[in-house]
């Protein structure tokens, strides 16, 4: 692949954020795990991570397994301690707290899990009651708080059922109700939809989006599925081998991915699958008589403009559409088209397209 | 079988039940917490105490590897100290209890270790203290398995209690040896065996039932 144009993504957060100080702020956080094998060095799970999570955002942290996602999210509620650096949650450095101080913080940080982690011996109601019992809320008060929560997640009629009697999606709803019981400011989601089917995943994500909007709760979710990020995240950070390689609002990162890992993740969601008759004939050399296979990404206000039609009309360059998709990210249109353009007119075509704020990238050449 | 012999069987059954009940009760009361401690005191666990864990673990192994009949004889001075005598039903309770504690401890330890670590993590994330985790998560989640552990303990105690007959402990085992074997009364031996089998059956069925009732994992509508 030979990118003709890359626009490096501006990853910096504005100094004066209208949302106020970040709700979670990782400041040069490093986490090493002691070596397990003979002669092996320490395993560095996170190295010098700086990341600010905006208050009220849904921030997705994406990375491959082993990239350090789980460790990062567990630093927020002190389930893991950083080797160095600060993790500031709503003004408090949790890394400096002792176990007792952490318990108080943990009540303001809810968490949901990939395998739900519901107590099998308690009903849906009993599971939602658990964090309140732990916090020492009186029994009468607990009852008053649980019913609206079960209502919120749509399980009022399932409150007396045990987890084994619930479907995966229902279990995760119980998990969400449980995480919300202590009225936290942050909700941590550890691959919460990875064990669910696509339909159920959408429902659970819709619920997370709803609680984010209704309760003003910040959601910090880790996932290995770009789909999840695209669906609900307003912001995204890409974690690779313990470092944040790219971050920003989801639309910018998706439309102009700068890092290889981000591109690889995006391939599955925003990428278009080329038909086999194209891929099998594709060459990397630009020999005479070949057409360039160009990926054009439509973003922002121009995403719906008929740029290719103009290309034909204004420059007389005809393109052959090979594949395409129009999508929506964070509620904004986003399109990808793969077209074949005669090699002779590639340069003017490219300039024309880029002048209209679209990106294009030559994927290869076909005869 | 004469009324007199039936009376003997009834009295021996009562003695057996008494010995088993008291040693099971004390054994579980002391062995249960010990088992929970063994399951939660390694490095990085709820109550990290590596040294205590290792010492208690070795003690448990030592008692468990001593054959019960040897244990009975070996701790006679201690038995005498506790009960003032080394023969009789009350005296038999001491070695039975001593043998039960580590037995229960190991079974409870494994029941607790079977609880999904994810549940402990979830409780920690809610801000639970280690004790809250034990009482609200570990014990309730391990309950079906702990009930089976106690059932197994009681069944084993019924067997062990027959052995203390050898040192004048009384009960069904004692009756079987003295009448069934030494006086050569096969009908008495048969009666003792039948009563023991019945006892074990009742205990096992009750335990299975209670464990099933406590187990909500396989529950369907």
Coordinates of C-alpha atoms in Angstrom, one line a residue:
Chain A
X1 CA 0.0 0.0 0.0
X2 CA 1.3 3.4 -0.9
X3 CA -0.5 6.3 0.7
X4 CA -0.6 9.3 -1.5
X5 CA -1.8 11.5 1.2
X6 CA -1.8 11.2 4.9
X7 CA -2.9 13.9 7.1
X8 CA -1.5 13.4 10.6
X9 CA -4.1 13.5 13.2
X10 CA -4.0 16.2 15.8
X11 CA -4.2 14.2 19.0
X12 CA -3.9 17.0 21.5
X13 CA -6.8 17.9 23.8
X14 CA -7.6 21.6 23.9
X15 CA -6.3 23.4 27.0
X16 CA -9.6 24.8 27.9
X17 CA -12.1 22.0 27.6
X18 CA -15.7 23.2 27.9
X19 CA -16.5 19.9 29.7
X20 CA -14.2 21.0 32.5
X21 CA -11.3 19.1 33.9
X22 CA -11.0 15.4 32.8
X23 CA -12.9 12.9 34.9
X24 CA -10.1 10.5 34.5
X25 CA -6.6 11.6 33.8
X26 CA -3.7 9.1 33.3
X27 CA -0.4 11.0 33.8
X28 CA 2.7 9.2 32.5
X29 CA 1.4 5.9 33.8
X30 CA 3.7 2.9 33.6
X31 CA 2.7 -0.6 34.7
X32 CA 5.2 -3.5 34.9
X33 CA 4.4 -7.0 36.0
X34 CA 7.2 -9.0 37.5
X35 CA 8.6 -11.6 35.3
X36 CA 7.2 -15.1 35.6
X37 CA 9.6 -17.2 33.7
X38 CA 13.3 -17.8 34.4
X39 CA 15.5 -15.1 32.8
X40 CA 12.5 -13.2 31.5
X41 CA 12.4 -9.5 32.0
X42 CA 9.5 -7.7 33.6
X43 CA 6.5 -7.5 31.4
X44 CA 5.6 -3.9 30.6
X45 CA 1.9 -3.7 30.2
X46 CA 1.7 0.1 29.9
X47 CA 4.5 2.4 29.2
X48 CA 4.3 6.1 29.9
X49 CA 0.6 6.5 29.1
X50 CA -0.9 10.0 29.1
X51 CA -4.6 10.1 28.5
X52 CA -7.4 12.3 29.5
X53 CA -11.0 11.1 29.6
X54 CA -13.5 13.9 29.0
X55 CA -16.3 14.2 31.5
X56 CA -19.6 12.9 30.0
X57 CA -17.9 11.3 27.1
X58 CA -18.1 7.7 25.9
X59 CA -14.5 6.9 25.3
X60 CA -13.5 3.7 23.6
X61 CA -10.1 2.2 24.2
X62 CA -9.3 -0.3 21.5
X63 CA -6.4 -2.6 21.1
X64 CA -5.4 -6.2 20.4
X65 CA -5.3 -8.7 23.3
X66 CA -2.2 -8.1 25.3
X67 CA -2.1 -4.4 24.4
X68 CA -2.7 -3.4 28.0
X69 CA -6.4 -2.4 27.8
X70 CA -7.5 -4.4 30.8
X71 CA -4.7 -3.1 32.9
X72 CA -5.5 0.5 31.9
X73 CA -9.1 0.3 32.8
X74 CA -8.3 -1.5 36.1
X75 CA -6.1 1.4 37.1
X76 CA -9.1 3.6 37.3
X77 CA -10.7 1.8 40.3
X78 CA -7.4 0.6 41.7
X79 CA -7.8 -3.1 40.9
X80 CA -4.3 -2.6 39.5
X81 CA -1.7 -0.2 40.8
X82 CA 0.6 1.7 38.5
X83 CA 4.3 1.1 38.8
X84 CA 4.8 4.9 38.3
X85 CA 2.7 7.8 37.3
X86 CA -0.6 9.2 38.5
X87 CA -4.2 8.1 37.8
X88 CA -6.4 11.0 38.8
X89 CA -10.1 10.2 39.1
X90 CA -12.3 13.2 39.6
X91 CA -9.5 15.1 41.3
X92 CA -8.2 12.2 43.4
X93 CA -5.0 10.4 42.7
X94 CA -6.1 6.8 43.1
X95 CA -2.6 5.5 42.8
X96 CA -1.7 7.2 46.1
X97 CA -4.7 5.8 48.1
X98 CA -4.5 2.8 50.4
X99 CA -6.9 -0.1 50.2
X100 CA -9.5 1.6 52.5
X101 CA -9.4 4.9 50.5
X102 CA -9.8 2.9 47.3
X103 CA -13.0 1.3 48.6
X104 CA -14.7 4.8 48.7
X105 CA -13.5 5.6 45.2
X106 CA -14.7 2.3 43.9
X107 CA -18.3 3.2 44.9
X108 CA -18.2 6.1 42.5
X109 CA -16.8 4.0 39.7
X110 CA -19.1 1.2 38.3
X111 CA -17.8 -1.7 36.3
X112 CA -19.3 -4.2 33.9
X113 CA -17.5 -7.3 32.7
X114 CA -17.3 -9.5 29.6
X115 CA -18.6 -12.6 31.5
X116 CA -21.0 -10.4 33.6
X117 CA -19.7 -11.7 36.9
X118 CA -23.1 -12.0 38.5
X119 CA -23.5 -14.0 41.7
X120 CA -25.2 -17.3 40.7
X121 CA -26.8 -17.6 44.1
X122 CA -28.6 -14.2 43.9
X123 CA -31.6 -13.2 41.8
X124 CA -31.4 -10.3 39.4
X125 CA -32.7 -8.1 42.3
X126 CA -30.2 -9.5 44.8
X127 CA -27.3 -8.9 42.4
X128 CA -28.3 -5.2 42.0
X129 CA -28.7 -5.0 45.7
X130 CA -25.1 -6.2 46.4
X131 CA -23.2 -3.0 45.9
X132 CA -25.7 -1.2 48.0
X133 CA -25.4 -3.8 50.8
X134 CA -21.6 -3.4 50.6
X135 CA -21.9 0.4 50.8
X136 CA -24.1 -0.1 54.0
X137 CA -27.3 1.3 52.5
X138 CA -30.3 0.4 54.8
X139 CA -32.6 -2.4 53.5
X140 CA -35.6 -0.1 53.0
X141 CA -33.6 2.4 51.0
X142 CA -32.1 -0.4 48.9
X143 CA -35.6 -1.5 47.8
X144 CA -36.5 2.0 46.7
X145 CA -33.4 2.3 44.6
X146 CA -33.4 -1.0 42.9
X147 CA -36.8 -0.9 41.3
X148 CA -36.1 2.2 39.1
X149 CA -32.8 0.6 38.1
X150 CA -34.4 -2.6 37.0
X151 CA -36.9 -0.5 35.2
X152 CA -34.2 1.5 33.5
X153 CA -32.6 -1.7 32.1
X154 CA -36.0 -3.1 31.2
X155 CA -35.9 -6.1 33.6
X156 CA -38.6 -5.1 36.1
X157 CA -40.5 -8.4 35.3
X158 CA -37.3 -10.5 35.7
X159 CA -36.2 -9.3 39.1
X160 CA -36.8 -12.6 40.9
X161 CA -35.0 -14.7 38.3
X162 CA -31.5 -16.2 38.8
X163 CA -28.7 -15.4 36.3
X164 CA -28.9 -19.0 35.0
X165 CA -32.5 -18.2 34.0
X166 CA -31.5 -15.1 32.0
X167 CA -30.1 -14.7 28.5
X168 CA -26.7 -13.2 27.9
X169 CA -28.1 -9.8 27.1
X170 CA -30.3 -9.8 30.2
X171 CA -27.4 -10.8 32.4
X172 CA -25.4 -7.8 31.0
X173 CA -28.4 -5.5 31.8
X174 CA -28.4 -6.8 35.3
X175 CA -24.6 -6.1 35.3
X176 CA -25.3 -2.5 34.1
X177 CA -28.1 -2.0 36.7
X178 CA -25.7 -3.3 39.4
X179 CA -22.9 -1.0 38.2
X180 CA -25.3 2.0 38.3
X181 CA -26.7 1.2 41.8
X182 CA -24.2 3.3 43.7
X183 CA -24.8 6.3 41.3
X184 CA -21.2 6.3 40.0
X185 CA -19.6 9.1 37.9
X186 CA -17.7 6.7 35.7
X187 CA -18.7 3.4 34.2
X188 CA -15.9 1.1 33.2
X189 CA -16.8 -1.5 30.6
X190 CA -14.4 -4.4 30.2
X191 CA -15.3 -6.0 26.9
X192 CA -18.9 -6.0 28.0
X193 CA -20.3 -7.0 24.7
X194 CA -17.6 -9.4 23.5
X195 CA -19.6 -12.5 24.7
X196 CA -22.8 -11.3 23.1
X197 CA -24.3 -11.8 19.6
X198 CA -24.5 -8.8 17.3
X199 CA -28.1 -8.1 17.9
X200 CA -27.8 -8.2 21.7
X201 CA -24.6 -6.2 21.5
X202 CA -26.5 -3.4 19.7
X203 CA -29.1 -3.5 22.5
X204 CA -26.6 -3.3 25.3
X205 CA -24.7 -0.5 23.5
X206 CA -27.9 1.4 23.1
X207 CA -28.5 1.1 26.8
X208 CA -25.0 2.4 27.6
X209 CA -25.6 5.3 25.2
X210 CA -28.9 6.0 27.0
X211 CA -27.4 6.0 30.5
X212 CA -24.6 8.2 29.2
X213 CA -27.1 10.7 27.9
X214 CA -29.7 10.5 30.7
X215 CA -27.4 10.3 33.7
X216 CA -24.4 12.3 32.3
X217 CA -22.3 9.3 33.2
X218 CA -18.8 9.0 31.7
X219 CA -18.4 5.6 30.0
X220 CA -14.9 4.2 29.6
X221 CA -15.0 1.1 27.5
X222 CA -12.4 -1.2 26.3
X223 CA -12.9 -3.5 23.4
X224 CA -11.2 -5.2 20.5
X225 CA -14.1 -4.6 18.3
X226 CA -14.0 -1.4 16.2
X227 CA -17.7 -1.9 15.6
X228 CA -18.4 -1.1 19.3
X229 CA -16.4 2.1 19.1
X230 CA -18.1 3.2 16.0
X231 CA -21.5 2.5 17.4
X232 CA -21.3 4.6 20.6
X233 CA -17.9 6.1 21.4
X234 CA -17.6 9.9 21.1
X235 CA -13.8 9.5 21.6
X236 CA -11.4 6.8 21.0
X237 CA -7.8 5.9 22.0
X238 CA -5.8 3.2 20.3
X239 CA -3.6 1.2 22.5
X240 CA -0.7 -0.8 21.0
X241 CA 1.9 -2.7 23.0
X242 CA 1.3 -0.6 26.1
X243 CA 1.3 2.8 24.4
X244 CA -1.4 5.1 23.2
X245 CA -0.6 5.4 19.5
X246 CA -3.6 7.5 18.5
X247 CA -6.5 9.3 20.2
X248 CA -9.1 11.9 19.5
X249 CA -12.7 12.2 18.7
X250 CA -14.0 9.1 17.0
X251 CA -14.9 10.7 13.7
X252 CA -11.5 12.3 13.1
X253 CA -9.7 9.1 14.1
X254 CA -11.9 7.0 11.9
X255 CA -11.7 9.3 8.9
X256 CA -8.0 10.0 9.1
X257 CA -6.3 7.1 10.9
X258 CA -2.6 7.9 11.2
X259 CA -1.2 4.8 12.9
X260 CA -0.9 1.3 11.3
X261 CA -2.8 -0.4 14.2
X262 CA -5.7 2.0 13.8
X263 CA -5.8 1.3 10.1
X264 CA -5.7 -2.4 10.7
X265 CA -8.7 -2.2 13.1
X266 CA -10.6 0.0 10.8
X267 CA -10.2 -2.4 7.9
X268 CA -12.9 -4.5 9.3
X269 CA -15.5 -1.8 9.8
X270 CA -15.0 1.1 7.4
X271 CA -12.9 -0.8 4.9
X272 CA -14.6 -2.1 1.8
X273 CA -14.0 -5.6 0.7
X274 CA -12.7 -5.7 -2.9
X275 CA -14.2 -8.3 -5.2
X276 CA -11.8 -11.3 -5.8
X277 CA -11.5 -10.5 -9.5
X278 CA -9.8 -7.2 -8.5
X279 CA -7.6 -8.5 -5.7
X280 CA -6.3 -11.4 -7.7
X281 CA -5.2 -9.2 -10.5
X282 CA -3.8 -6.4 -8.4
X283 CA -0.1 -5.5 -8.9
X284 CA 2.1 -3.1 -7.0
X285 CA 3.9 -1.8 -10.1
X286 CA 2.5 1.1 -12.0
X287 CA 3.2 -0.3 -15.5
X288 CA 1.9 1.3 -18.7
X289 CA -1.7 0.4 -19.5
X290 CA -2.6 -0.2 -16.0
X291 CA -5.3 1.5 -14.0
X292 CA -4.8 2.7 -10.4
X293 CA -7.0 1.2 -7.7
X294 CA -7.8 4.2 -5.5
X295 CA -9.5 4.2 -2.2
X296 CA -11.4 7.5 -1.7
X297 CA -12.6 8.4 1.7
X298 CA -15.5 10.8 2.0
X299 CA -15.8 12.6 5.3
X300 CA -17.3 15.6 6.9
X301 CA -19.5 18.0 5.0
X302 CA -18.4 16.6 1.6
X303 CA -19.2 13.1 2.5
X304 CA -22.4 13.3 0.5
X305 CA -21.2 15.4 -2.4
X306 CA -21.1 13.8 -5.8
X307 CA -17.4 14.4 -6.3
X308 CA -16.8 11.6 -8.7
X309 CA -19.6 12.8 -10.9
X310 CA -17.9 16.3 -11.0
X311 CA -14.6 14.6 -11.8
X312 CA -16.2 13.1 -14.9
X313 CA -18.0 16.3 -15.9
X314 CA -15.3 18.9 -15.1
X315 CA -12.2 17.0 -16.1
X316 CA -13.6 14.4 -18.3
X317 CA -12.0 11.7 -16.3
X318 CA -14.1 8.6 -16.0
X319 CA -13.7 6.3 -13.0
X320 CA -14.8 2.8 -12.6
X321 CA -16.4 2.0 -9.3
X322 CA -15.1 -1.3 -7.8
X323 CA -16.6 -1.3 -4.3
X324 CA -18.1 1.1 -1.9
X325 CA -19.9 1.7 1.4
X326 CA -21.5 4.6 3.1
X327 CA -21.6 4.5 6.8
X328 CA -22.3 6.7 9.9
X329 CA -19.8 7.3 12.7
X330 CA -20.8 9.3 15.7
X331 CA -23.9 10.3 13.8
X332 CA -21.9 11.8 10.8
X333 CA -21.8 10.3 7.3
X334 CA -18.7 8.5 6.3
X335 CA -18.1 6.9 2.9
X336 CA -15.5 4.8 1.2
X337 CA -15.3 4.1 -2.5
X338 CA -12.8 2.1 -4.3
X339 CA -12.4 3.2 -7.9
X340 CA -10.2 2.4 -10.8
X341 CA -8.7 5.4 -12.5
X342 CA -6.5 5.4 -15.7
X343 CA -2.9 5.7 -14.6
X344 CA -2.3 8.5 -17.1
X345 CA -4.9 10.8 -15.4
X346 CA -4.3 9.7 -11.9
X347 CA -2.4 12.8 -10.8
X348 CA -5.0 15.4 -11.9
X349 CA -7.8 13.2 -10.5
X350 CA -6.0 13.0 -7.2
X351 CA -5.5 16.7 -7.0
X352 CA -9.1 17.3 -7.9
X353 CA -10.3 14.9 -5.2
X354 CA -8.0 16.1 -2.5
X355 CA -8.9 19.7 -3.2
X356 CA -12.4 18.8 -2.1
X357 CA -11.2 17.6 1.3
X358 CA -11.4 13.9 0.6
X359 CA -8.5 11.6 1.1
X360 CA -7.3 9.1 -1.5
X361 CA -4.9 6.3 -1.4
X362 CA -3.6 4.1 -4.1
X363 CA -4.0 0.5 -3.2
X364 CA -2.4 -1.0 -6.3
X365 CA -2.8 -1.3 -10.1
X366 CA -4.8 -3.5 -12.4
X367 CA -4.5 -4.1 -16.1
Chain B
X1 CA -33.8 -60.9 67.9
X2 CA -34.8 -60.3 71.5
X3 CA -36.1 -57.0 72.8
X4 CA -32.9 -56.7 74.9
X5 CA -30.8 -56.8 71.8
X6 CA -33.0 -54.2 70.0
X7 CA -32.5 -52.0 73.0
X8 CA -28.8 -52.4 72.7
X9 CA -28.9 -51.4 69.0
X10 CA -31.1 -48.4 69.8
X11 CA -28.7 -47.2 72.6
X12 CA -25.6 -47.8 70.3
X13 CA -27.3 -45.8 67.5
X14 CA -28.0 -43.0 69.9
X15 CA -24.4 -43.0 71.0
X16 CA -23.1 -42.9 67.4
X17 CA -25.5 -40.1 66.5
X18 CA -24.3 -38.1 69.5
X19 CA -20.6 -38.6 68.8
X20 CA -21.1 -37.8 65.1
X21 CA -23.3 -34.8 65.7
X22 CA -21.0 -33.2 68.3
X23 CA -17.8 -33.8 66.4
X24 CA -19.3 -32.7 63.1
X25 CA -20.6 -29.5 64.7
X26 CA -17.3 -28.6 66.4
X27 CA -15.3 -29.8 63.4
X28 CA -17.3 -27.6 60.9
X29 CA -17.3 -24.7 63.3
X30 CA -13.5 -24.8 63.5
X31 CA -12.5 -26.4 60.2
X32 CA -14.8 -24.2 58.1
X33 CA -13.1 -20.9 59.0
X34 CA -9.7 -22.7 58.7
X35 CA -10.6 -23.8 55.2
X36 CA -11.7 -20.3 54.3
X37 CA -8.4 -18.9 55.6
X38 CA -6.4 -21.5 53.7
X39 CA -8.3 -20.6 50.5
X40 CA -7.7 -16.8 50.9
X41 CA -4.3 -16.3 52.6
X42 CA -1.8 -17.0 49.8
X43 CA 0.2 -14.2 48.3
X44 CA -2.1 -11.7 46.5
X45 CA -5.3 -13.1 48.0
X46 CA -7.8 -11.5 50.4
X47 CA -5.9 -12.0 53.6
X48 CA -2.3 -12.5 52.4
X49 CA -0.4 -14.3 55.2
X50 CA 2.1 -16.6 53.4
X51 CA 3.7 -18.0 56.5
X52 CA 0.6 -18.7 58.4
X53 CA -0.9 -20.3 55.4
X54 CA 2.1 -22.6 55.0
X55 CA 2.3 -23.6 58.7
X56 CA -1.5 -24.3 58.9
X57 CA -1.4 -26.2 55.6
X58 CA 1.4 -28.4 56.9
X59 CA -0.4 -29.0 60.2
X60 CA -3.5 -30.0 58.3
X61 CA -1.5 -32.4 56.2
X62 CA 0.1 -33.9 59.2
X63 CA -3.1 -34.6 60.9
X64 CA -4.7 -35.9 57.8
X65 CA -1.9 -38.3 57.0
X66 CA -2.0 -39.9 60.5
X67 CA -4.2 -43.0 60.4
X68 CA -7.3 -42.4 62.5
X69 CA -6.7 -45.3 64.8
X70 CA -3.2 -44.1 65.6
X71 CA -4.5 -40.6 66.1
X72 CA -7.0 -41.9 68.7
X73 CA -4.2 -43.6 70.7
X74 CA -1.6 -40.9 70.2
X75 CA -3.7 -38.1 71.6
X76 CA -5.0 -40.0 74.7
X77 CA -3.2 -37.6 77.1
X78 CA -4.9 -34.7 75.4
X79 CA -8.3 -36.5 75.5
X80 CA -7.9 -37.1 79.2
X81 CA -7.0 -33.5 79.8
X82 CA -10.2 -32.4 78.0
X83 CA -12.8 -34.9 79.2
X84 CA -11.1 -36.4 82.3
X85 CA -11.2 -39.9 80.8
X86 CA -9.9 -41.7 77.8
X87 CA -12.8 -44.2 77.4
X88 CA -16.4 -43.8 76.6
X89 CA -18.5 -41.8 74.2
X90 CA -17.5 -38.3 75.4
X91 CA -13.8 -39.2 75.2
X92 CA -14.3 -40.5 71.6
X93 CA -15.5 -37.1 70.6
X94 CA -12.1 -35.6 71.1
X95 CA -10.1 -37.6 68.4
X96 CA -13.2 -37.5 66.1
X97 CA -13.2 -33.7 66.2
X98 CA -9.4 -33.5 65.9
X99 CA -9.6 -35.6 62.7
X100 CA -12.6 -33.7 61.4
X101 CA -11.2 -30.2 61.5
X102 CA -8.5 -30.6 58.8
X103 CA -10.8 -32.8 56.8
X104 CA -13.4 -30.1 56.7
X105 CA -10.8 -27.4 56.2
X106 CA -9.4 -29.0 53.0
X107 CA -12.9 -29.6 51.6
X108 CA -14.0 -26.1 52.3
X109 CA -10.8 -24.7 50.9
X110 CA -11.4 -26.4 47.6
X111 CA -15.1 -25.3 47.6
X112 CA -14.0 -21.7 48.1
X113 CA -11.3 -22.0 45.5
X114 CA -13.8 -23.1 42.9
X115 CA -15.7 -19.8 43.1
X116 CA -15.1 -17.8 39.9
X117 CA -12.3 -15.2 40.6
X118 CA -14.3 -12.8 38.4
X119 CA -16.9 -12.6 41.2
X120 CA -14.3 -11.6 43.7
X121 CA -13.0 -9.0 41.3
X122 CA -16.5 -7.7 40.7
X123 CA -17.0 -7.4 44.5
X124 CA -13.7 -5.6 44.9
X125 CA -14.7 -3.2 42.1
X126 CA -17.8 -2.4 44.2
X127 CA -15.6 -1.5 47.1
X128 CA -16.2 -4.6 49.2
X129 CA -13.9 -5.3 52.1
X130 CA -12.2 -8.7 52.3
X131 CA -14.7 -9.8 55.0
X132 CA -17.6 -8.6 52.9
X133 CA -16.2 -10.6 50.0
X134 CA -16.1 -13.7 52.2
X135 CA -19.6 -13.4 53.6
X136 CA -21.4 -12.0 50.6
X137 CA -19.6 -13.7 47.8
X138 CA -17.4 -16.6 48.6
X139 CA -19.6 -18.5 51.1
X140 CA -22.9 -18.0 49.3
X141 CA -21.4 -18.9 46.0
X142 CA -19.7 -22.0 47.4
X143 CA -22.7 -23.0 49.5
X144 CA -23.9 -26.0 47.3
X145 CA -20.3 -27.3 47.3
X146 CA -19.9 -26.7 51.1
X147 CA -23.1 -28.5 51.8
X148 CA -21.7 -31.5 49.9
X149 CA -18.4 -31.2 51.8
X150 CA -20.3 -31.3 55.2
X151 CA -22.3 -34.3 54.0
X152 CA -19.1 -36.1 53.1
X153 CA -17.7 -35.2 56.5
X154 CA -20.7 -36.6 58.3
X155 CA -20.6 -39.8 56.3
X156 CA -16.9 -40.2 57.0
X157 CA -17.5 -39.5 60.7
X158 CA -20.1 -42.3 60.8
X159 CA -17.3 -44.6 59.6
X160 CA -14.7 -43.2 62.0
X161 CA -17.0 -43.4 64.9
X162 CA -17.2 -47.2 64.4
X163 CA -13.4 -47.3 64.9
X164 CA -13.4 -45.6 68.3
X165 CA -15.3 -48.6 69.5
X166 CA -11.9 -50.3 69.6
X167 CA -10.8 -48.0 72.4
X168 CA -14.0 -48.2 74.4
X169 CA -15.8 -45.4 72.6
X170 CA -19.2 -47.0 72.4
X171 CA -21.7 -46.7 69.6
X172 CA -22.6 -49.0 66.7
X173 CA -19.0 -50.0 65.8
X174 CA -18.4 -51.0 69.4
X175 CA -21.6 -53.0 69.5
X176 CA -20.6 -54.8 66.2
X177 CA -17.2 -55.8 67.5
X178 CA -18.3 -56.9 71.0
X179 CA -21.5 -58.7 70.1
X180 CA -21.2 -59.5 66.4
X181 CA -17.6 -60.5 66.4
X182 CA -16.4 -61.4 69.9
X183 CA -19.7 -63.2 70.9
X184 CA -20.2 -64.5 67.4
X185 CA -23.7 -63.1 66.9
X186 CA -24.0 -62.7 63.1
X187 CA -27.5 -61.3 63.4
X188 CA -26.1 -58.5 65.6
X189 CA -23.4 -57.8 63.1
X190 CA -25.9 -57.7 60.3
X191 CA -28.2 -55.4 62.3
X192 CA -25.3 -53.0 63.0
X193 CA -24.3 -52.9 59.3
X194 CA -27.9 -52.3 58.3
X195 CA -28.3 -49.4 60.7
X196 CA -25.0 -47.9 59.5
X197 CA -26.0 -48.2 55.9
X198 CA -29.4 -46.6 56.6
X199 CA -27.7 -43.7 58.5
X200 CA -25.3 -43.0 55.6
X201 CA -28.1 -43.2 53.1
X202 CA -30.3 -40.7 55.0
X203 CA -27.3 -38.3 55.5
X204 CA -26.3 -38.5 51.9
X205 CA -29.8 -38.0 50.5
X206 CA -30.5 -35.1 52.8
X207 CA -27.1 -33.5 51.9
X208 CA -27.7 -34.0 48.1
X209 CA -31.2 -32.5 48.4
X210 CA -30.0 -29.4 50.4
X211 CA -27.1 -28.9 48.0
X212 CA -29.4 -29.1 45.0
X213 CA -31.8 -26.6 46.5
X214 CA -28.9 -24.1 47.2
X215 CA -27.6 -24.5 43.7
X216 CA -29.1 -21.9 41.4
X217 CA -26.6 -22.4 38.6
X218 CA -28.4 -25.0 36.5
X219 CA -31.8 -23.5 37.1
X220 CA -34.1 -23.1 34.2
X221 CA -37.6 -21.7 34.0

